[in-house]
C-alpha cells in the first residue's frame, strides 16, 4: 500500500506525519517537523518512539520537504507517496469539506489570505512546494473553518445589514481539525455523551473554544479572522473595535495596528516576556502573572457564554499544548465553578489524566491529532 503524507506548513516550520495502510487501518510510521525555516533549519524525525535531530542548513518550504522525503526513504522501504494532505486554515464560504487542490482552488484560497495572514500564506506555500516535491501525488486540502459551517445563523453572523453576511463577513471559527479529532474521540470513548452539550477548549499558540451538542457545532469564540475571542500567544483576542479607530486617530498606521494586535499582543504583549506559557508560569514578574490571570479569566467567561449558547454543560474538554499540559491553568479555569458542575480532582489534574472531573460535569484532557484527521480524509480520495 502506498504511503500518505500529512503536512501543517507554518511560516517557520513544517509539521508532518506519514501513514501506511494495513488491514484497512492507517498506521502512523513516522512524524516530526522541520524547524526554523531560513538559514539554519533543522529536521526533527520521530520513528518508533525514537527522536533524531539533524541540521539541514538553509531551507525554504521546498528544501524542507526534500529533507523530509530523504529521511523517509528507509522508513517507506520502496513505497511511494500517493497522497499529500494539507492543513489549510481558511476555506471561506466556498470550501468546508476536504478538496482536491487544483490551480483554481489555490487561487481562491489565496484570496482569503488577508483573513488569516499568519497562517494562510505559509499553508499555501507548503502546498506549492509539495506539488513540486511530490508531482505524482494527489494533493488534498482540509480546512480549519470547515467544522463550524453548520452553526445556527445567529452564531454565524454579526449584527450588520444582511448584505455583509452574503459578502462573506461572517463568524468562520478556526481550529476545526482539532475539534473534529476531539469530537470523534469523545464520541468513540464516552457513549454517554452522545447527546451531550460539550465545550472544547483548544489552548495552544492559537486559542479558541467551541461548543457542540450531539457532536453538531453550535458556536465558536473565533470569528471572521483569527483574532477574536481568547487571548493567544501573540494575538489580542476580543477587543473593542473602538480601540482600533482610536489608535488610527492617534497616528498609528493600519499596518502598525495590525502588527500590534496579531504579533505583539496576547500572552507575549501583556507579559513583555514570552508567548510560551511554560515561561509565564515559571516567572515571578507581575506582568507575566497578569497575562496568565487575564488568559484564565477570558476562558471562564467564554465557558459562561458557550454554556448559554448550548443550553447547558455536560462536559468540558481541554486540548492543545496548554490544555493538555498546563494543569495550573486547568485548575484555575475550573475553580469555584460548581454552578456549572465543574470541579477537578487535584491529583488527577496534576498528572494530566484523561478524566479529571469530580463534579456533575465531565472534565477531560484529550491530546489532539490534527494530522490524523487529515490522513483519514486523504484516504477517501485514493
Ligand atoms: P500550536 O498552536 O503551535 O500547535 P501547541 O498546541 O504546541 O501550539 O501549544 C503551544 C503552547 O503550549 C505554548 O504556550 C507552550 O508553552 C504550551 N505548553 C506546552 N507544554 C507545556 C507544559 N508542559 N506546561 C505549560 N504549557 C505548555
Short mmCIF file of C-alpha atoms and ligand atoms in Angstrom, two decimals:
data_model
loop_
_atom_site.label_atom_id
_atom_site.label_comp_id
_atom_site.label_asym_id
_atom_site.label_seq_id
_atom_site.Cartn_x
_atom_site.Cartn_y
_atom_site.Cartn_z
CA UNK A 1 0.00 0.00 0.00
CA UNK A 2 1.44 3.40 -0.93
CA UNK A 3 2.17 5.93 1.81
CA UNK A 4 0.26 9.06 2.81
CA UNK A 5 1.91 12.27 3.99
CA UNK A 6 0.15 14.97 6.01
CA UNK A 7 1.55 18.48 6.35
CA UNK A 8 0.93 21.50 8.54
CA UNK A 9 3.02 24.24 6.93
CA UNK A 10 3.65 27.34 9.02
CA UNK A 11 5.83 30.39 8.38
CA UNK A 12 8.82 28.93 10.23
CA UNK A 13 8.06 25.23 10.48
CA UNK A 14 6.57 22.26 8.61
CA UNK A 15 4.99 19.59 10.82
CA UNK A 16 4.46 16.23 9.14
CA UNK A 17 3.24 12.68 9.70
CA UNK A 18 3.46 9.62 7.44
CA UNK A 19 0.98 6.74 7.36
CA UNK A 20 0.77 3.29 5.81
CA UNK A 21 -2.50 1.43 5.43
CA UNK A 22 -2.52 -2.15 6.76
CA UNK A 23 -5.66 -4.26 7.03
CA UNK A 24 -7.94 -1.28 6.37
CA UNK A 25 -6.29 0.69 9.22
CA UNK A 26 -3.99 3.68 8.92
CA UNK A 27 -0.76 3.34 10.89
CA UNK A 28 1.44 6.33 11.60
CA UNK A 29 5.01 5.21 10.83
CA UNK A 30 6.90 8.49 11.32
CA UNK A 31 6.31 12.10 12.24
CA UNK A 32 8.25 15.24 13.05
CA UNK A 33 8.93 18.73 11.87
CA UNK A 34 11.31 20.97 10.01
CA UNK A 35 12.01 23.89 12.33
CA UNK A 36 13.46 27.38 11.82
CA UNK A 37 12.92 27.57 8.06
CA UNK A 38 15.56 30.05 6.83
CA UNK A 39 19.35 29.94 7.01
CA UNK A 40 19.67 27.36 9.81
CA UNK A 41 16.82 24.90 9.57
CA UNK A 42 16.74 21.58 11.39
CA UNK A 43 14.78 18.37 10.99
CA UNK A 44 13.25 16.51 13.91
CA UNK A 45 12.31 12.98 12.85
CA UNK A 46 10.43 10.55 15.12
CA UNK A 47 10.11 6.89 14.32
CA UNK A 48 9.14 4.02 16.67
CA UNK A 49 9.41 6.35 19.66
CA UNK A 50 12.98 7.41 18.77
CA UNK A 51 13.70 11.08 18.03
CA UNK A 52 16.56 12.23 15.79
CA UNK A 53 17.52 15.83 15.13
CA UNK A 54 19.67 16.87 12.15
CA UNK A 55 20.78 20.28 10.96
CA UNK A 56 19.79 20.77 7.33
CA UNK A 57 21.14 24.29 6.79
CA UNK A 58 19.37 26.75 4.51
CA UNK A 59 15.81 25.63 3.73
CA UNK A 60 12.56 27.07 2.41
CA UNK A 61 9.35 25.00 2.22
CA UNK A 62 10.57 23.06 -0.85
CA UNK A 63 14.00 22.23 0.57
CA UNK A 64 12.38 21.34 3.90
CA UNK A 65 10.06 18.86 2.14
CA UNK A 66 13.00 17.38 0.25
CA UNK A 67 14.81 16.83 3.57
CA UNK A 68 11.69 15.08 4.93
CA UNK A 69 11.49 12.89 1.81
CA UNK A 70 15.17 11.93 2.13
CA UNK A 71 14.76 10.98 5.79
CA UNK A 72 11.63 8.96 4.95
CA UNK A 73 13.25 6.70 2.35
CA UNK A 74 14.38 3.96 4.77
CA UNK A 75 11.01 4.03 6.55
CA UNK A 76 9.00 3.75 3.34
CA UNK A 77 11.00 0.74 2.11
CA UNK A 78 10.31 1.46 -1.56
CA UNK A 79 6.65 2.55 -1.09
CA UNK A 80 5.81 5.81 -2.87
CA UNK A 81 3.81 8.75 -1.51
CA UNK A 82 0.41 8.60 -3.21
CA UNK A 83 -1.26 11.49 -1.46
CA UNK A 84 -0.36 14.60 0.49
CA UNK A 85 -2.95 16.13 2.82
CA UNK A 86 -2.61 19.77 3.89
CA UNK A 87 -3.96 21.70 6.81
CA UNK A 88 -5.43 24.93 5.39
CA UNK A 89 -6.60 27.44 7.92
CA UNK A 90 -9.31 29.22 5.90
CA UNK A 91 -11.81 27.79 3.42
CA UNK A 92 -14.11 30.84 3.41
CA UNK A 93 -17.70 30.27 2.29
CA UNK A 94 -16.62 28.09 -0.64
CA UNK A 95 -14.84 25.17 0.99
CA UNK A 96 -15.86 23.22 4.08
CA UNK A 97 -15.17 19.59 3.10
CA UNK A 98 -11.70 18.32 2.14
CA UNK A 99 -10.99 19.07 -1.52
CA UNK A 100 -8.53 18.17 -4.26
CA UNK A 101 -6.20 21.15 -4.63
CA UNK A 102 -6.03 22.49 -8.18
CA UNK A 103 -4.66 25.77 -9.54
CA UNK A 104 -8.16 27.33 -9.44
CA UNK A 105 -8.77 26.23 -5.83
CA UNK A 106 -5.38 27.60 -4.79
CA UNK A 107 -6.16 30.98 -6.34
CA UNK A 108 -9.48 31.15 -4.48
CA UNK A 109 -7.71 30.22 -1.22
CA UNK A 110 -5.05 32.85 -1.83
CA UNK A 111 -7.81 35.49 -1.93
CA UNK A 112 -8.59 34.56 1.71
CA UNK A 113 -5.02 35.30 2.89
CA UNK A 114 -5.90 38.72 4.38
CA UNK A 115 -8.33 36.94 6.75
CA UNK A 116 -5.61 34.72 8.24
CA UNK A 117 -2.34 36.48 7.41
CA UNK A 118 -0.17 34.49 9.82
CA UNK A 119 -1.31 31.09 8.52
CA UNK A 120 -2.91 31.05 5.06
CA UNK A 121 0.16 32.25 3.07
CA UNK A 122 2.56 29.65 4.59
CA UNK A 123 -0.14 26.93 4.27
CA UNK A 124 -0.34 27.67 0.55
CA UNK A 125 3.46 27.90 0.20
CA UNK A 126 3.55 24.37 1.65
CA UNK A 127 1.03 23.14 -0.96
CA UNK A 128 3.02 24.66 -3.84
CA UNK A 129 6.25 23.14 -2.53
CA UNK A 130 4.57 19.72 -2.13
CA UNK A 131 3.28 19.89 -5.70
CA UNK A 132 6.91 20.25 -6.82
CA UNK A 133 8.41 17.75 -4.39
CA UNK A 134 5.72 15.07 -4.96
CA UNK A 135 4.47 15.71 -8.53
CA UNK A 136 2.84 12.25 -8.84
CA UNK A 137 0.86 12.53 -5.59
CA UNK A 138 -2.67 13.90 -5.23
CA UNK A 139 -2.85 17.00 -3.01
CA UNK A 140 -5.85 17.43 -0.73
CA UNK A 141 -6.72 20.45 1.45
CA UNK A 142 -8.53 20.12 4.82
CA UNK A 143 -9.96 23.28 6.35
CA UNK A 144 -9.89 24.55 9.91
CA UNK A 145 -13.04 26.55 9.21
CA UNK A 146 -14.96 23.54 7.81
CA UNK A 147 -16.06 22.06 11.16
CA UNK A 148 -18.02 25.20 12.07
CA UNK A 149 -20.08 25.56 8.93
CA UNK A 150 -23.23 24.09 10.50
CA UNK A 151 -23.58 26.81 13.17
CA UNK A 152 -27.07 28.27 13.64
CA UNK A 153 -27.35 31.58 11.79
CA UNK A 154 -27.30 33.73 14.96
CA UNK A 155 -23.91 32.25 15.90
CA UNK A 156 -22.57 32.71 12.38
CA UNK A 157 -23.42 36.36 11.75
CA UNK A 158 -22.63 39.85 13.01
CA UNK A 159 -25.32 42.48 13.60
CA UNK A 160 -24.81 44.11 10.22
CA UNK A 161 -27.16 44.50 7.25
CA UNK A 162 -27.64 41.06 5.58
CA UNK A 163 -25.65 42.12 2.51
CA UNK A 164 -22.45 41.85 4.57
CA UNK A 165 -23.22 38.24 5.56
CA UNK A 166 -23.83 37.39 1.91
CA UNK A 167 -20.49 39.01 1.05
CA UNK A 168 -18.75 36.63 3.47
CA UNK A 169 -18.47 38.87 6.56
CA UNK A 170 -19.27 36.03 8.96
CA UNK A 171 -18.01 34.18 12.00
CA UNK A 172 -15.97 31.36 10.46
CA UNK A 173 -14.33 29.83 13.55
CA UNK A 174 -10.97 28.03 13.37
CA UNK A 175 -9.10 25.02 14.89
CA UNK A 176 -11.76 22.83 13.23
CA UNK A 177 -9.43 19.88 12.56
CA UNK A 178 -8.57 19.72 16.25
CA UNK A 179 -12.26 19.96 17.20
CA UNK A 180 -13.08 17.21 14.72
CA UNK A 181 -10.46 14.91 16.25
CA UNK A 182 -11.57 15.62 19.81
CA UNK A 183 -15.28 15.25 18.95
CA UNK A 184 -14.81 11.87 17.31
CA UNK A 185 -12.57 10.71 20.17
CA UNK A 186 -15.26 11.64 22.72
CA UNK A 187 -17.94 10.07 20.55
CA UNK A 188 -15.97 6.81 20.45
CA UNK A 189 -14.87 6.64 24.11
CA UNK A 190 -17.73 8.34 26.01
CA UNK A 191 -21.01 6.98 24.57
CA UNK A 192 -22.94 8.54 27.48
CA UNK A 193 -22.12 11.96 25.93
CA UNK A 194 -23.92 11.03 22.69
CA UNK A 195 -26.40 13.93 23.01
CA UNK A 196 -24.12 15.89 25.32
CA UNK A 197 -23.58 19.64 25.48
CA UNK A 198 -19.80 19.87 25.29
CA UNK A 199 -17.33 22.76 25.33
CA UNK A 200 -13.92 22.11 23.80
CA UNK A 201 -11.08 24.48 24.70
CA UNK A 202 -8.22 24.32 22.19
CA UNK A 203 -5.42 26.13 24.03
CA UNK A 204 -2.15 26.18 22.06
CA UNK A 205 -0.29 29.06 20.46
CA UNK A 206 -3.59 29.86 18.85
CA UNK A 207 -6.52 29.53 21.25
CA UNK A 208 -10.25 29.17 20.84
CA UNK A 209 -13.24 27.41 22.36
CA UNK A 210 -16.29 25.92 20.70
CA UNK A 211 -19.41 24.13 21.83
CA UNK A 212 -21.09 21.13 20.25
CA UNK A 213 -24.41 19.44 21.00
CA UNK A 214 -24.80 15.81 19.97
CA UNK A 215 -21.45 16.45 18.20
CA UNK A 216 -23.01 19.13 15.98
CA UNK A 217 -21.18 22.50 16.09
CA UNK A 218 -23.12 25.32 17.74
CA UNK A 219 -20.76 28.29 18.36
CA UNK A 220 -17.10 29.31 18.47
CA UNK A 221 -15.16 32.10 20.15
CA UNK A 222 -13.27 32.82 16.94
CA UNK A 223 -14.99 34.84 14.26
CA UNK A 224 -14.23 36.42 10.89
CA UNK A 225 -10.44 36.43 11.25
CA UNK A 226 -8.12 34.51 13.55
CA UNK A 227 -8.04 37.36 16.12
CA UNK A 228 -11.28 37.22 18.14
CA UNK A 229 -12.17 35.52 21.42
CA UNK A 230 -9.46 34.32 23.77
CA UNK A 231 -6.06 36.00 24.06
CA UNK A 232 -3.43 33.83 22.33
CA UNK A 233 0.36 33.53 22.20
CA UNK A 234 0.77 36.83 20.33
CA UNK A 235 -2.82 37.78 19.35
CA UNK A 236 -5.04 40.02 21.46
CA UNK A 237 -8.33 38.13 21.24
CA UNK A 238 -11.56 40.07 21.83
CA UNK A 239 -11.07 43.83 21.64
CA UNK A 240 -13.47 46.75 21.29
CA UNK A 241 -13.21 47.94 17.64
CA UNK A 242 -13.29 51.46 19.08
CA UNK A 243 -9.70 50.90 20.29
CA UNK A 244 -8.59 50.34 16.71
CA UNK A 245 -10.18 53.58 15.47
CA UNK A 246 -8.71 55.44 18.41
CA UNK A 247 -5.18 54.16 17.66
CA UNK A 248 -5.57 55.09 13.99
CA UNK A 249 -6.74 58.59 15.00
CA UNK A 250 -3.71 58.90 17.29
CA UNK A 251 -1.42 58.38 14.27
CA UNK A 252 -0.61 54.68 14.21
CA UNK A 253 -0.75 53.27 10.68
CA UNK A 254 -3.11 50.40 9.81
CA UNK A 255 -0.05 48.12 9.44
CA UNK A 256 1.23 49.10 12.88
CA UNK A 257 -2.15 48.38 14.49
CA UNK A 258 -2.33 45.08 12.62
CA UNK A 259 1.16 44.09 13.84
CA UNK A 260 0.27 45.12 17.42
CA UNK A 261 -2.90 43.03 17.54
CA UNK A 262 -1.50 39.99 15.70
CA UNK A 263 2.13 39.75 16.76
CA UNK A 264 2.75 41.86 19.84
CA UNK A 265 -0.35 41.33 21.96
CA UNK A 266 -1.78 38.34 23.86
CA UNK A 267 0.46 36.50 26.33
CA UNK A 268 3.61 37.93 24.77
CA UNK A 269 2.40 41.53 24.70
CA UNK A 270 0.88 41.54 28.17
CA UNK A 271 3.81 39.79 29.85
CA UNK A 272 6.56 41.57 27.90
CA UNK A 273 8.34 38.24 28.33
CA UNK A 274 7.20 35.42 26.08
CA UNK A 275 4.31 33.74 24.31
CA UNK A 276 5.35 30.44 25.93
CA UNK A 277 3.01 29.52 28.79
CA UNK A 278 5.76 27.48 30.49
CA UNK A 279 7.90 30.61 30.85
CA UNK A 280 5.00 32.67 32.16
CA UNK A 281 4.08 30.07 34.77
CA UNK A 282 7.72 29.90 35.92
CA UNK A 283 8.18 33.69 36.07
CA UNK A 284 7.77 35.85 39.18
CA UNK A 285 7.07 39.04 37.18
CA UNK A 286 3.74 40.74 37.89
CA UNK A 287 3.18 41.35 34.15
CA UNK A 288 3.51 37.61 33.49
CA UNK A 289 1.08 36.91 36.34
CA UNK A 290 -1.39 39.44 34.89
CA UNK A 291 -1.14 37.83 31.45
CA UNK A 292 -1.94 34.40 32.93
CA UNK A 293 -4.80 35.80 35.03
CA UNK A 294 -6.33 37.53 32.01
CA UNK A 295 -5.98 34.31 29.97
CA UNK A 296 -7.78 32.26 32.67
CA UNK A 297 -10.45 34.89 33.17
CA UNK A 298 -11.33 35.03 29.45
CA UNK A 299 -11.64 31.23 29.32
CA UNK A 300 -14.00 31.30 32.31
CA UNK A 301 -16.16 34.00 30.74
CA UNK A 302 -16.36 32.04 27.49
CA UNK A 303 -17.48 28.94 29.42
CA UNK A 304 -20.46 31.01 30.56
CA UNK A 305 -21.19 32.30 27.08
CA UNK A 306 -20.90 28.91 25.34
CA UNK A 307 -22.91 27.15 28.06
CA UNK A 308 -25.74 29.63 27.45
CA UNK A 309 -25.45 29.17 23.67
CA UNK A 310 -25.69 25.38 24.15
CA UNK A 311 -28.43 25.35 26.80
CA UNK A 312 -26.26 23.67 29.45
CA UNK A 313 -22.98 21.88 30.03
CA UNK A 314 -22.26 18.13 30.26
CA UNK A 315 -18.52 18.10 29.54
CA UNK A 316 -15.55 20.46 29.25
CA UNK A 317 -12.59 19.19 27.22
CA UNK A 318 -9.08 20.68 27.32
CA UNK A 319 -6.73 20.19 24.36
CA UNK A 320 -3.74 21.88 22.62
CA UNK A 321 -0.27 22.37 24.15
CA UNK A 322 -1.56 24.42 27.12
CA UNK A 323 -4.81 22.50 27.55
CA UNK A 324 -3.04 19.12 27.54
CA UNK A 325 -0.10 20.06 29.80
CA UNK A 326 -0.70 23.13 31.95
CA UNK A 327 -2.50 21.69 35.00
CA UNK A 328 -2.25 25.08 36.72
CA UNK A 329 -4.41 26.67 34.01
CA UNK A 330 -7.00 23.87 34.13
CA UNK A 331 -7.16 24.12 37.93
CA UNK A 332 -7.72 27.88 37.82
CA UNK A 333 -10.25 27.69 34.99
CA UNK A 334 -12.40 25.19 36.89
CA UNK A 335 -12.06 26.77 40.37
CA UNK A 336 -15.32 27.88 42.05
CA UNK A 337 -17.49 26.99 39.06
CA UNK A 338 -19.69 24.48 40.90
CA UNK A 339 -22.77 26.18 39.43
CA UNK A 340 -21.58 24.71 36.10
CA UNK A 341 -20.97 21.33 37.81
CA UNK A 342 -17.23 21.85 37.37
CA UNK A 343 -14.71 20.52 39.89
CA UNK A 344 -11.41 18.75 39.27
CA UNK A 345 -9.54 16.12 41.24
CA UNK A 346 -6.25 17.90 42.08
CA UNK A 347 -4.06 14.78 41.81
CA UNK A 348 -5.61 13.52 38.55
CA UNK A 349 -5.30 17.05 37.13
CA UNK A 350 -1.61 17.36 38.03
CA UNK A 351 -0.92 14.01 36.38
CA UNK A 352 -2.67 15.12 33.16
CA UNK A 353 -5.04 12.16 33.41
CA UNK A 354 -7.72 11.92 30.74
CA UNK A 355 -10.73 12.26 33.04
CA UNK A 356 -10.19 14.76 35.86
CA UNK A 357 -13.71 15.92 36.78
CA UNK A 358 -15.34 15.05 40.09
CA UNK A 359 -18.46 17.19 39.71
CA UNK A 360 -21.64 16.66 37.70
CA UNK A 361 -19.86 17.85 34.51
CA UNK A 362 -17.17 15.66 32.96
CA UNK A 363 -13.77 17.34 32.59
CA UNK A 364 -11.49 15.67 30.04
CA UNK A 365 -7.92 16.21 28.84
CA UNK A 366 -7.53 14.87 25.30
CA UNK A 367 -4.39 15.05 23.19
CA UNK A 368 -5.40 16.39 19.81
CA UNK A 369 -4.17 14.94 16.50
CA UNK A 370 -4.99 17.15 13.55
CA UNK A 371 -2.70 15.15 11.22
CA UNK A 372 -4.82 12.01 11.80
CA UNK A 373 -7.97 13.87 10.71
CA UNK A 374 -6.19 14.94 7.52
CA UNK A 375 -4.90 11.39 6.87
CA UNK A 376 -8.41 9.94 7.30
CA UNK A 377 -9.77 12.49 4.82
CA UNK A 378 -6.98 11.75 2.34
CA UNK A 379 -7.82 8.02 2.23
CA UNK A 380 -11.21 8.77 0.70
CA UNK A 381 -9.54 10.41 -2.33
CA UNK A 382 -7.36 7.39 -3.23
P1 LIG B 1 0.50 25.25 18.21
O1 LIG B 1 -0.76 26.05 18.31
O2 LIG B 1 1.64 25.99 17.60
O3 LIG B 1 0.30 23.83 17.68
P2 LIG B 1 0.82 23.94 20.76
O4 LIG B 1 -0.52 23.29 20.73
O5 LIG B 1 2.01 23.07 20.68
O6 LIG B 1 0.96 25.10 19.72
O7 LIG B 1 0.88 24.78 22.13
C1 LIG B 1 1.94 25.62 22.43
C2 LIG B 1 1.72 26.17 23.83
O8 LIG B 1 1.66 25.07 24.76
C3 LIG B 1 2.83 27.07 24.32
O9 LIG B 1 2.28 28.19 25.00
C4 LIG B 1 3.55 26.20 25.33
O10 LIG B 1 4.15 26.96 26.33
C5 LIG B 1 2.41 25.39 25.90
N1 LIG B 1 2.89 24.19 26.59
C6 LIG B 1 3.46 23.10 26.06
N2 LIG B 1 3.86 22.25 27.05
C7 LIG B 1 3.51 22.84 28.22
C8 LIG B 1 3.64 22.48 29.61
N3 LIG B 1 4.21 21.34 29.99
N4 LIG B 1 3.16 23.34 30.54
C9 LIG B 1 2.60 24.52 30.18
N5 LIG B 1 2.44 24.90 28.90
C10 LIG B 1 2.89 24.08 27.94
#
